[in-house]
Amino acid sequence: MRISLFSISLVLALLAACSTTPKAPPAEVAKTTSTSTTTTPAPAPMPMPSHADDAQTLAAKLRQQAADLDSKSVFFDFDAFVVKPAYDGLLHAQADFLKANPGVRLTVQGNTDERGGSEYNLALGQKRAEAVRKSLTLLGVSGDRVEATSFGKEKPRATCHDESCWSQNRRDDFVHALKP
């Protein structure tokens, strides 16, 4: 019986200790009261963007990504249409963008420098555009979404008549067509 009386007293003491809460000192109560009366109201919540806003933001982002990729070119050596390994990163970025955006089409525009005949340069520009197109299809882009065309020497980027200009004109340009 001693154990049971002792056990009961211990349980009652624990229950009594758990039921009391410590009181805050008077200074803390004063601080809490004074700050609660001087607080400013919370700002109104921002309105949730509508689906039209989300679509416009996504469309703007898509246009910006396409413009960034359009501003880059693949350059070629004289009288060559082999894509250099230095452009692997650019081609991977183009392929990733096209695979992520199935509604986008791409035109690869082949260009040459002014040396050579018009027919030869049109054929060389076409071979350059086809080389980039083939690289993109090997990276997983559907071939029917990439068009290869040639401007030959008709669309020079630089107009002087030396190697510094000619090297800028031996290139493929990218033009993305976005769905409206």
CSV table of C-alpha atoms in Angstrom, one decimal:
chain,number,residue,atom,x,y,z
A,1,MET,CA,0.0,0.0,0.0
A,2,ARG,CA,2.9,2.3,0.6
A,3,ILE,CA,4.0,1.9,-3.0
A,4,SER,CA,0.5,2.7,-4.3
A,5,LEU,CA,0.2,5.7,-2.1
A,6,PHE,CA,3.6,6.9,-3.2
A,7,SER,CA,2.7,6.2,-6.8
A,8,ILE,CA,-0.6,8.1,-6.5
A,9,SER,CA,1.1,11.1,-4.9
A,10,LEU,CA,3.8,11.2,-7.6
A,11,VAL,CA,1.2,11.1,-10.3
A,12,LEU,CA,-0.9,13.9,-8.6
A,13,ALA,CA,2.3,16.0,-8.2
A,14,LEU,CA,3.1,15.6,-11.9
A,15,LEU,CA,-0.4,16.4,-13.0
A,16,ALA,CA,-0.4,19.5,-10.8
A,17,ALA,CA,2.9,20.6,-12.2
A,18,CYS,CA,1.7,20.2,-15.8
A,19,SER,CA,-1.5,22.1,-15.3
A,20,THR,CA,0.2,25.4,-14.3
A,21,THR,CA,1.6,27.8,-16.9
A,22,PRO,CA,4.3,30.3,-16.0
A,23,LYS,CA,3.2,33.9,-16.2
A,24,ALA,CA,5.1,36.4,-18.3
A,25,PRO,CA,6.9,39.1,-16.5
A,26,PRO,CA,5.1,42.5,-16.4
A,27,ALA,CA,7.6,44.1,-18.8
A,28,GLU,CA,6.9,41.5,-21.5
A,29,VAL,CA,3.2,42.0,-21.2
A,30,ALA,CA,3.7,45.7,-21.7
A,31,LYS,CA,5.8,45.2,-24.7
A,32,THR,CA,3.3,42.9,-26.3
A,33,THR,CA,0.5,45.2,-25.6
A,34,SER,CA,2.3,48.3,-27.0
A,35,THR,CA,3.4,46.6,-30.2
A,36,SER,CA,0.1,45.1,-30.9
A,37,THR,CA,-1.6,48.5,-30.9
A,38,THR,CA,1.1,50.2,-33.1
A,39,THR,CA,1.3,47.6,-35.8
A,40,THR,CA,0.3,48.6,-39.3
A,41,PRO,CA,-2.2,46.6,-41.2
A,42,ALA,CA,-0.8,43.9,-43.6
A,43,PRO,CA,-0.6,45.0,-47.2
A,44,ALA,CA,-3.3,43.8,-49.5
A,45,PRO,CA,-2.4,40.5,-51.2
A,46,MET,CA,-1.2,40.7,-54.7
A,47,PRO,CA,-3.8,39.6,-57.2
A,48,MET,CA,-3.2,36.2,-58.7
A,49,PRO,CA,-2.0,36.4,-62.3
A,50,SER,CA,-4.6,35.3,-64.8
A,51,HIS,CA,-4.0,32.5,-67.3
A,52,ALA,CA,-3.8,35.2,-70.0
A,53,ASP,CA,-0.9,36.9,-68.2
A,54,ASP,CA,0.9,33.5,-67.8
A,55,ALA,CA,0.4,32.8,-71.5
A,56,GLN,CA,1.7,36.3,-72.4
A,57,THR,CA,4.8,35.8,-70.2
A,58,LEU,CA,5.5,32.4,-71.7
A,59,ALA,CA,5.1,33.7,-75.2
A,60,ALA,CA,7.5,36.6,-74.5
A,61,LYS,CA,10.0,34.2,-73.0
A,62,LEU,CA,9.7,31.9,-76.0
A,63,ARG,CA,10.2,34.9,-78.4
A,64,GLN,CA,13.3,36.0,-76.4
A,65,GLN,CA,14.8,32.5,-76.5
A,66,ALA,CA,14.2,32.3,-80.3
A,67,ALA,CA,15.8,35.7,-80.8
A,68,ASP,CA,18.8,34.7,-78.8
A,69,LEU,CA,19.3,31.6,-80.9
A,70,ASP,CA,18.6,33.5,-84.1
A,71,SER,CA,21.4,35.9,-83.3
A,72,LYS,CA,24.0,33.1,-83.5
A,73,SER,CA,25.6,31.7,-86.6
A,74,VAL,CA,27.7,28.7,-87.7
A,75,PHE,CA,30.8,29.7,-89.7
A,76,PHE,CA,32.6,27.6,-92.3
A,77,ASP,CA,36.0,27.4,-93.8
A,78,PHE,CA,36.6,28.5,-97.4
A,79,ASP,CA,34.9,26.3,-99.9
A,80,ALA,CA,33.8,23.8,-97.2
A,81,PHE,CA,30.5,22.7,-95.7
A,82,VAL,CA,31.7,20.6,-92.7
A,83,VAL,CA,30.3,21.8,-89.4
A,84,LYS,CA,33.2,22.4,-87.0
A,85,PRO,CA,33.1,20.7,-83.5
A,86,ALA,CA,33.3,24.2,-82.0
A,87,TYR,CA,29.6,24.6,-82.9
A,88,ASP,CA,28.4,21.5,-81.1
A,89,GLY,CA,27.1,23.5,-78.1
A,90,LEU,CA,25.1,25.9,-80.4
A,91,LEU,CA,23.6,22.9,-82.3
A,92,HIS,CA,22.7,21.2,-79.0
A,93,ALA,CA,21.0,24.4,-77.8
A,94,GLN,CA,19.1,24.7,-81.0
A,95,ALA,CA,18.0,21.1,-80.9
A,96,ASP,CA,17.0,21.3,-77.2
A,97,PHE,CA,14.9,24.5,-77.9
A,98,LEU,CA,13.2,22.8,-80.9
A,99,LYS,CA,12.5,19.6,-79.0
A,100,ALA,CA,11.1,21.6,-76.0
A,101,ASN,CA,8.8,23.7,-78.3
A,102,PRO,CA,7.2,21.4,-80.8
A,103,GLY,CA,5.2,24.3,-82.5
A,104,VAL,CA,8.4,26.1,-83.6
A,105,ARG,CA,9.9,25.6,-87.0
A,106,LEU,CA,13.4,26.5,-88.1
A,107,THR,CA,14.9,27.8,-91.3
A,108,VAL,CA,18.7,27.3,-91.7
A,109,GLN,CA,20.0,29.9,-94.2
A,110,GLY,CA,23.2,29.0,-96.0
A,111,ASN,CA,25.5,31.8,-97.1
A,112,THR,CA,28.8,32.1,-98.9
A,113,ASP,CA,31.4,34.8,-99.5
A,114,GLU,CA,31.5,36.7,-102.8
A,115,ARG,CA,34.2,34.6,-104.5
A,116,GLY,CA,32.9,32.1,-107.1
A,117,GLY,CA,30.0,32.1,-109.4
A,118,SER,CA,26.4,32.5,-108.4
A,119,GLU,CA,25.3,28.9,-109.1
A,120,TYR,CA,28.3,27.5,-107.3
A,121,ASN,CA,27.7,29.7,-104.3
A,122,LEU,CA,24.0,28.8,-104.2
A,123,ALA,CA,24.9,25.1,-104.2
A,124,LEU,CA,27.6,25.6,-101.5
A,125,GLY,CA,25.2,27.6,-99.3
A,126,GLN,CA,22.6,24.8,-99.7
A,127,LYS,CA,25.2,22.2,-98.7
A,128,ARG,CA,26.1,24.2,-95.6
A,129,ALA,CA,22.4,24.6,-94.6
A,130,GLU,CA,21.8,20.9,-95.2
A,131,ALA,CA,24.9,20.0,-93.1
A,132,VAL,CA,23.4,21.9,-90.1
A,133,ARG,CA,19.9,20.5,-90.8
A,134,LYS,CA,21.4,16.9,-90.7
A,135,SER,CA,23.2,17.7,-87.5
A,136,LEU,CA,20.0,18.8,-85.9
A,137,THR,CA,18.1,15.7,-87.0
A,138,LEU,CA,20.9,13.5,-85.6
A,139,LEU,CA,20.3,15.4,-82.3
A,140,GLY,CA,16.6,14.3,-82.3
A,141,VAL,CA,14.8,17.2,-84.1
A,142,SER,CA,12.2,16.0,-86.7
A,143,GLY,CA,13.5,16.8,-90.2
A,144,ASP,CA,10.2,18.2,-91.3
A,145,ARG,CA,10.5,21.0,-88.8
A,146,VAL,CA,13.9,22.2,-90.2
A,147,GLU,CA,14.1,23.8,-93.6
A,148,ALA,CA,17.5,24.3,-95.4
A,149,THR,CA,17.7,27.2,-97.9
A,150,SER,CA,20.6,29.0,-99.6
A,151,PHE,CA,21.2,32.7,-100.3
A,152,GLY,CA,24.6,32.0,-101.8
A,153,LYS,CA,26.5,35.3,-101.9
A,154,GLU,CA,23.4,37.4,-102.1
A,155,LYS,CA,23.1,38.2,-98.3
A,156,PRO,CA,26.6,39.3,-97.1
A,157,ARG,CA,27.1,40.3,-93.5
A,158,ALA,CA,30.3,42.2,-94.3
A,159,THR,CA,30.9,44.0,-97.6
A,160,CYS,CA,34.7,44.6,-97.7
A,161,HIS,CA,36.8,42.5,-100.1
A,162,ASP,CA,39.3,40.7,-97.9
A,163,GLU,CA,39.5,37.6,-95.7
A,164,SER,CA,38.2,39.3,-92.6
A,165,CYS,CA,34.9,40.0,-94.4
A,166,TRP,CA,34.7,36.8,-96.4
A,167,SER,CA,35.1,34.7,-93.2
A,168,GLN,CA,32.0,36.5,-91.7
A,169,ASN,CA,30.0,35.7,-94.9
A,170,ARG,CA,30.7,32.0,-94.9
A,171,ARG,CA,27.9,31.1,-92.5
A,172,ASP,CA,24.6,29.6,-91.7
A,173,ASP,CA,22.0,31.8,-90.0
A,174,PHE,CA,19.0,30.6,-88.0
A,175,VAL,CA,15.4,31.9,-88.4
A,176,HIS,CA,12.8,30.5,-86.0
A,177,ALA,CA,9.1,30.6,-87.0
A,178,LEU,CA,6.8,30.7,-83.9
A,179,LYS,CA,3.1,30.0,-84.1
A,180,PRO,CA,1.0,33.1,-83.4
